[in-house]
Coordinates of C-alpha atoms in Angstrom, one line a residue:
M1 CA 10.1 80.2 -107.1
S2 CA 10.3 76.4 -107.1
S3 CA 13.0 74.1 -106.1
A4 CA 14.3 70.5 -106.7
V5 CA 13.3 69.5 -103.1
I6 CA 9.7 70.7 -103.6
A7 CA 9.5 69.2 -107.1
R8 CA 10.4 65.7 -105.8
T9 CA 8.0 65.8 -102.8
R10 CA 4.5 64.5 -102.8
F11 CA 1.8 66.9 -101.9
S12 CA -1.6 65.7 -100.7
V13 CA -4.8 67.0 -99.1
L14 CA -6.6 66.2 -95.8
D15 CA -10.0 67.9 -95.7
R16 CA -11.8 67.9 -92.4
S17 CA -15.3 68.7 -93.9
R18 CA -15.5 71.7 -91.7
T19 CA -19.0 73.2 -91.4
R20 CA -19.6 76.9 -91.9
E21 CA -21.9 79.4 -90.3
G22 CA -25.2 79.7 -92.3
H23 CA -24.5 76.5 -94.2
P24 CA -26.0 73.0 -93.4
P25 CA -23.6 70.2 -92.4
G26 CA -24.4 68.2 -95.5
E27 CA -23.0 71.0 -97.7
A28 CA -19.6 70.5 -95.9
L29 CA -19.6 66.9 -97.1
R30 CA -20.5 67.8 -100.6
D31 CA -17.8 70.5 -100.6
T32 CA -15.3 67.8 -99.5
V33 CA -16.2 65.6 -102.5
E34 CA -16.0 68.7 -104.9
L35 CA -12.6 69.6 -103.5
A36 CA -11.3 66.1 -104.1
R37 CA -12.2 66.5 -107.8
Q38 CA -10.4 69.8 -107.9
A39 CA -7.3 68.4 -106.1
E40 CA -7.1 65.6 -108.5
A41 CA -7.2 67.9 -111.5
L42 CA -4.4 70.0 -109.9
G43 CA -2.1 67.0 -109.4
Y44 CA -2.2 66.3 -105.7
H45 CA -1.2 62.8 -104.9
R46 CA -3.8 61.7 -102.4
F47 CA -7.0 63.0 -100.7
W48 CA -7.8 62.0 -97.2
V49 CA -10.9 62.7 -95.0
S50 CA -11.1 62.7 -91.2
E51 CA -13.1 61.3 -88.3
H52 CA -14.9 63.5 -85.8
H53 CA -18.0 62.6 -83.5
G54 CA -20.4 65.1 -81.9
V55 CA -18.4 68.2 -83.2
P56 CA -20.5 71.1 -84.5
G57 CA -17.7 72.3 -86.7
A58 CA -16.9 69.1 -88.5
A59 CA -19.4 67.0 -90.6
G60 CA -17.0 64.0 -91.3
S61 CA -18.2 61.5 -88.7
A62 CA -17.9 58.4 -91.0
P63 CA -14.6 58.6 -92.9
T64 CA -14.8 55.3 -94.8
V65 CA -18.3 56.3 -96.1
L66 CA -17.1 59.7 -97.2
A67 CA -13.9 58.1 -98.7
A68 CA -16.2 56.0 -100.8
A69 CA -18.0 59.0 -102.1
V70 CA -14.7 60.7 -102.9
A71 CA -13.3 57.7 -104.6
A72 CA -16.5 57.4 -106.7
A73 CA -16.3 61.0 -107.8
T74 CA -12.6 60.8 -108.8
R75 CA -10.5 58.7 -111.1
S76 CA -6.8 58.6 -110.2
I77 CA -6.0 60.4 -106.9
R78 CA -5.4 58.1 -104.0
V79 CA -8.2 58.3 -101.4
G80 CA -8.0 57.5 -97.7
T81 CA -8.6 58.5 -94.2
G82 CA -6.6 60.9 -92.0
G83 CA -7.7 59.0 -90.1
V84 CA -9.9 56.3 -88.8
M85 CA -9.5 56.5 -85.0
L86 CA -8.7 52.9 -84.3
P87 CA -9.5 53.0 -80.5
N88 CA -13.2 53.9 -81.4
H89 CA -13.6 50.7 -83.6
Q90 CA -13.3 46.9 -83.6
P91 CA -10.3 46.1 -85.9
L92 CA -12.3 43.4 -87.8
V93 CA -14.9 46.0 -88.8
V94 CA -12.2 48.5 -90.0
A95 CA -10.6 45.8 -92.0
E96 CA -13.9 44.9 -93.6
Q97 CA -14.6 48.5 -94.5
F98 CA -11.3 49.0 -96.1
G99 CA -11.6 45.7 -97.8
V100 CA -14.7 46.9 -99.4
L101 CA -13.2 50.2 -100.5
E102 CA -10.1 48.5 -101.9
S103 CA -12.3 46.1 -103.8
L104 CA -14.4 48.8 -105.3
F105 CA -11.5 51.1 -106.1
P106 CA -8.4 48.9 -106.4
G107 CA -5.0 50.4 -106.1
R108 CA -6.3 53.7 -104.9
I109 CA -7.2 53.4 -101.2
D110 CA -5.0 54.4 -98.1
M111 CA -5.7 53.4 -94.5
G112 CA -4.7 56.2 -92.3
L113 CA -5.1 55.3 -88.6
G114 CA -5.0 57.4 -85.4
R115 CA -5.0 56.9 -81.7
S116 CA -7.6 59.5 -80.6
V117 CA -10.7 58.8 -78.8
G118 CA -13.9 61.0 -78.6
F119 CA -13.3 64.7 -78.0
T120 CA -15.5 64.9 -74.9
D121 CA -16.6 62.6 -72.0
G122 CA -20.1 62.4 -73.5
V123 CA -18.9 61.3 -77.0
R124 CA -16.6 58.7 -75.4
R125 CA -19.5 57.3 -73.3
A126 CA -21.6 57.3 -76.5
L127 CA -18.8 55.3 -78.3
G128 CA -18.4 53.0 -75.4
R129 CA -14.8 54.1 -75.0
D130 CA -12.7 55.8 -72.4
K131 CA -9.4 57.8 -72.5
G132 CA -7.4 54.6 -71.5
D133 CA -8.3 52.9 -74.8
V134 CA -5.6 54.8 -76.6
E135 CA -3.1 52.6 -74.8
D136 CA -4.3 49.6 -76.7
F137 CA -3.5 51.2 -80.0
A138 CA -0.4 49.1 -80.9
D139 CA -2.4 45.8 -80.1
R140 CA -5.3 47.0 -82.1
L141 CA -3.0 47.9 -85.0
G142 CA -1.4 44.5 -85.0
E143 CA -4.9 42.9 -85.0
L144 CA -6.0 45.0 -87.9
L145 CA -3.1 44.1 -90.0
G146 CA -3.5 40.6 -89.2
W147 CA -7.0 40.5 -90.7
F148 CA -5.5 41.5 -94.0
A149 CA -2.8 38.7 -93.7
G150 CA -5.4 36.1 -92.6
T151 CA -3.5 35.3 -89.4
S152 CA -6.2 35.9 -86.8
P153 CA -6.2 33.1 -84.2
T154 CA -10.0 33.2 -84.1
G155 CA -10.4 31.3 -87.2
V156 CA -12.5 34.0 -88.6
H157 CA -11.7 35.6 -92.0
A158 CA -12.2 39.2 -92.9
R159 CA -14.0 39.3 -96.1
P160 CA -13.1 40.8 -98.7
A161 CA -10.1 42.3 -96.9
E162 CA -8.0 39.2 -96.5
G163 CA -5.3 39.0 -99.1
L164 CA -5.6 42.7 -100.2
R165 CA -2.9 45.2 -99.9
V166 CA -4.2 48.5 -98.4
P167 CA -1.4 50.8 -97.5
P168 CA -1.6 51.6 -93.7
F169 CA -0.3 54.9 -92.3
V170 CA 0.0 55.9 -88.6
L171 CA -1.0 59.3 -87.6
A172 CA 1.7 60.0 -85.1
M173 CA 1.8 62.2 -82.1
G174 CA 4.4 61.2 -79.3
E175 CA 4.0 57.5 -78.7
G176 CA 2.4 57.2 -82.2
A177 CA 5.9 57.7 -83.8
R178 CA 7.4 54.8 -81.9
I179 CA 4.4 52.5 -82.7
A180 CA 4.7 53.3 -86.4
A181 CA 8.4 52.6 -86.3
R182 CA 8.1 49.3 -84.4
A183 CA 5.4 48.2 -86.8
G184 CA 7.4 49.2 -89.8
L185 CA 4.6 51.6 -91.3
P186 CA 4.7 54.9 -92.9
M187 CA 4.0 57.8 -90.5
V188 CA 2.1 61.1 -90.8
I189 CA 3.3 63.7 -88.2
G190 CA 2.2 67.2 -87.4
D191 CA 2.1 70.0 -86.9
L192 CA 4.2 72.6 -88.7
R193 CA 3.9 75.1 -85.7
D194 CA 6.3 73.1 -83.6
R195 CA 9.1 72.2 -85.8
E196 CA 11.5 71.0 -83.1
K197 CA 9.0 68.6 -81.7
M198 CA 8.2 67.4 -85.2
R199 CA 12.0 66.8 -85.9
R200 CA 12.4 64.9 -82.6
G201 CA 9.5 62.6 -83.5
I202 CA 10.8 62.0 -87.1
D203 CA 14.4 61.3 -85.7
Q204 CA 12.9 58.8 -83.2
Y205 CA 10.8 57.1 -85.9
R206 CA 13.7 56.7 -88.3
S207 CA 16.1 55.5 -85.5
L208 CA 13.6 52.8 -84.3
F209 CA 12.1 51.8 -87.7
R210 CA 11.9 48.1 -88.4
P211 CA 11.4 47.1 -92.1
S212 CA 8.1 45.2 -92.7
P213 CA 6.1 43.7 -95.6
W214 CA 4.3 47.1 -95.5
A215 CA 7.2 49.4 -95.8
P216 CA 10.9 48.4 -96.3
E217 CA 12.2 51.8 -95.1
P218 CA 10.9 54.8 -93.3
Y219 CA 8.4 57.0 -94.9
V220 CA 7.5 60.4 -93.4
A221 CA 4.6 62.7 -94.4
I222 CA 4.5 66.0 -92.5
S223 CA 1.1 67.6 -92.0
G224 CA -0.1 71.1 -91.3
R225 CA -1.7 74.3 -92.8
V226 CA -0.3 75.9 -95.9
A227 CA -1.9 79.0 -97.2
V228 CA -0.9 80.6 -100.4
A229 CA -2.3 84.0 -101.6
G230 CA -1.3 87.2 -103.7
T231 CA 0.0 88.8 -100.5
Q232 CA 1.1 87.7 -97.1
E233 CA -1.8 89.4 -95.4
E234 CA -4.3 87.6 -97.7
A235 CA -2.7 84.3 -96.8
R236 CA -2.9 85.0 -93.2
R237 CA -6.5 86.0 -93.4
L238 CA -7.2 82.6 -94.9
L239 CA -6.2 81.1 -91.6
V240 CA -8.4 83.4 -89.4
P241 CA -11.6 81.3 -89.3
E242 CA -9.8 78.2 -88.2
A243 CA -7.7 80.1 -85.7
W244 CA -10.8 81.5 -84.1
S245 CA -12.6 78.1 -83.9
M246 CA -9.6 76.6 -82.1
A247 CA -9.5 79.6 -79.7
Y248 CA -13.3 79.2 -79.0
A249 CA -13.0 75.5 -78.5
R250 CA -10.2 76.0 -75.9
T251 CA -12.2 78.5 -74.0
H252 CA -15.8 77.2 -74.4
G253 CA -15.3 73.4 -74.8
T254 CA -17.0 73.0 -78.1
F255 CA -15.6 73.3 -81.7
P256 CA -17.9 75.7 -83.6
P257 CA -18.6 76.0 -87.5
L258 CA -16.2 78.4 -89.1
A259 CA -17.1 82.1 -89.4
P260 CA -16.2 84.5 -92.1
A261 CA -12.8 86.1 -91.6
E262 CA -14.3 89.5 -91.5
A263 CA -16.7 88.6 -88.8
V264 CA -13.9 87.1 -86.6
E265 CA -11.7 90.2 -87.0
A266 CA -14.6 92.3 -85.9
R267 CA -15.2 90.4 -82.7
T268 CA -14.4 91.7 -79.2
M269 CA -12.4 88.9 -77.6
T270 CA -11.5 88.2 -74.0
T271 CA -7.8 88.4 -73.2
K272 CA -7.7 84.6 -73.1
E273 CA -9.4 84.3 -76.5
R274 CA -7.2 86.9 -78.1
E275 CA -4.2 85.1 -76.8
L276 CA -5.2 81.7 -78.1
Y277 CA -6.4 83.3 -81.4
E278 CA -3.1 85.0 -82.1
S279 CA -1.3 81.7 -81.2
G280 CA -3.5 79.9 -83.6
L281 CA -2.4 82.2 -86.5
A282 CA 1.4 81.7 -85.7
G283 CA 3.6 79.1 -87.1
H284 CA 1.9 77.9 -90.2
I285 CA 3.3 78.2 -93.7
A286 CA 1.4 81.2 -95.2
G287 CA 2.4 83.9 -97.7
T288 CA 2.9 84.5 -101.4
E289 CA 4.2 81.8 -103.7
D290 CA 7.8 82.8 -103.2
Q291 CA 7.5 83.0 -99.4
V292 CA 5.8 79.7 -99.2
A293 CA 8.3 78.0 -101.5
H294 CA 11.1 79.2 -99.3
E295 CA 9.4 78.0 -96.2
L296 CA 8.6 74.6 -97.6
Q297 CA 12.1 74.2 -99.0
T298 CA 13.4 74.8 -95.5
V299 CA 11.1 72.5 -93.6
L300 CA 11.6 69.7 -96.2
Q301 CA 15.4 70.0 -96.0
E302 CA 15.2 69.9 -92.2
T303 CA 12.8 66.9 -91.9
G304 CA 13.7 64.9 -95.0
A305 CA 10.0 64.3 -95.4
E306 CA 8.8 62.5 -98.5
E307 CA 5.3 64.1 -98.6
V308 CA 3.5 67.1 -97.3
L309 CA -0.3 66.6 -96.3
V310 CA -1.9 70.0 -96.4
T311 CA -4.8 70.4 -93.8
T312 CA -5.9 74.0 -94.4
S313 CA -9.6 74.9 -93.9
T314 CA -11.3 78.3 -94.2
Y315 CA -14.7 79.8 -94.6
D316 CA -14.4 81.1 -98.2
R317 CA -14.2 78.0 -100.4
A318 CA -13.1 80.0 -103.5
V319 CA -10.1 81.4 -101.5
L320 CA -9.2 77.9 -100.2
L321 CA -9.3 76.5 -103.9
D322 CA -7.2 79.4 -105.0
S323 CA -4.7 78.7 -102.3
Y324 CA -4.5 75.0 -103.4
R325 CA -4.2 76.1 -106.9
R326 CA -1.3 78.4 -106.1
L327 CA 0.5 75.6 -104.1
A328 CA 0.1 73.1 -107.0
A329 CA 1.8 75.6 -109.3
L330 CA 4.9 75.3 -107.1
F331 CA 5.2 71.4 -107.1
A332 CA 3.9 71.0 -110.6
R333 CA 6.9 72.8 -112.2
R334 CA 9.0 69.8 -113.0

């Protein structure tokens, strides 16, 4: 089953280059590039990569470098970051990096920007940052956009970024929605497990939005995990490795590589681990094609979102690709 609301919605992919037990980190990066090729062939609108530092379960520590590899391996799909964590970097350097990307792959690059800093105190110290740096996000964002416009009061010019148009997106959680609205930028908001909180953020964004040279009107992309399989149980099992990694991180303080679903299901968990694991499996969009189409139609009607950014990860890459293929069949029926 498909629907008009699904058919007119853009569907995109964010891949976090999740490492897997028994596989080297470099393989996760190569898997990301290969998935981008497949996503392009399936008709997805854009393909984004993420930024993580010092995380055993994620290999994507340099998103603009990885985005360059993805763009070089594809021909038409938009490529970007979901996102570059602006508090970790000097805005000039970010502008220069995206200027290089846009110059190499004109008309295909997106600049997704987030407010997060390092996951642990040790990572933050290594980056020379602290938790308070997130409070400077709005100023850093304004400075970054200024480098593209050539308005820096320093007299310095960002080469080759100045004068280029690289669409910026704000990854919004809480205050991020207000910052995106006041800056007049498109917003990416998650996650699908808390629909009420998501709707509040979207409503606030739309009510506060100020048109800008970057976006004349609000643009909302909702993000989260979507799993499609032959049965509801198969779709749920696709979410098992990520749910366990999240539960482990919450109880042990480190985010591990993905384990096979059968290994997770055979584990003896503590009461707290089991509680977090079950919670991690709940609230996502997972099921057969008809079930997922129904859920997507509901959430798109509730949010009015223009785009869905799918963030699903799992241990079995063949199963993951099959899920993306089944999802593409829903929005490709035009």
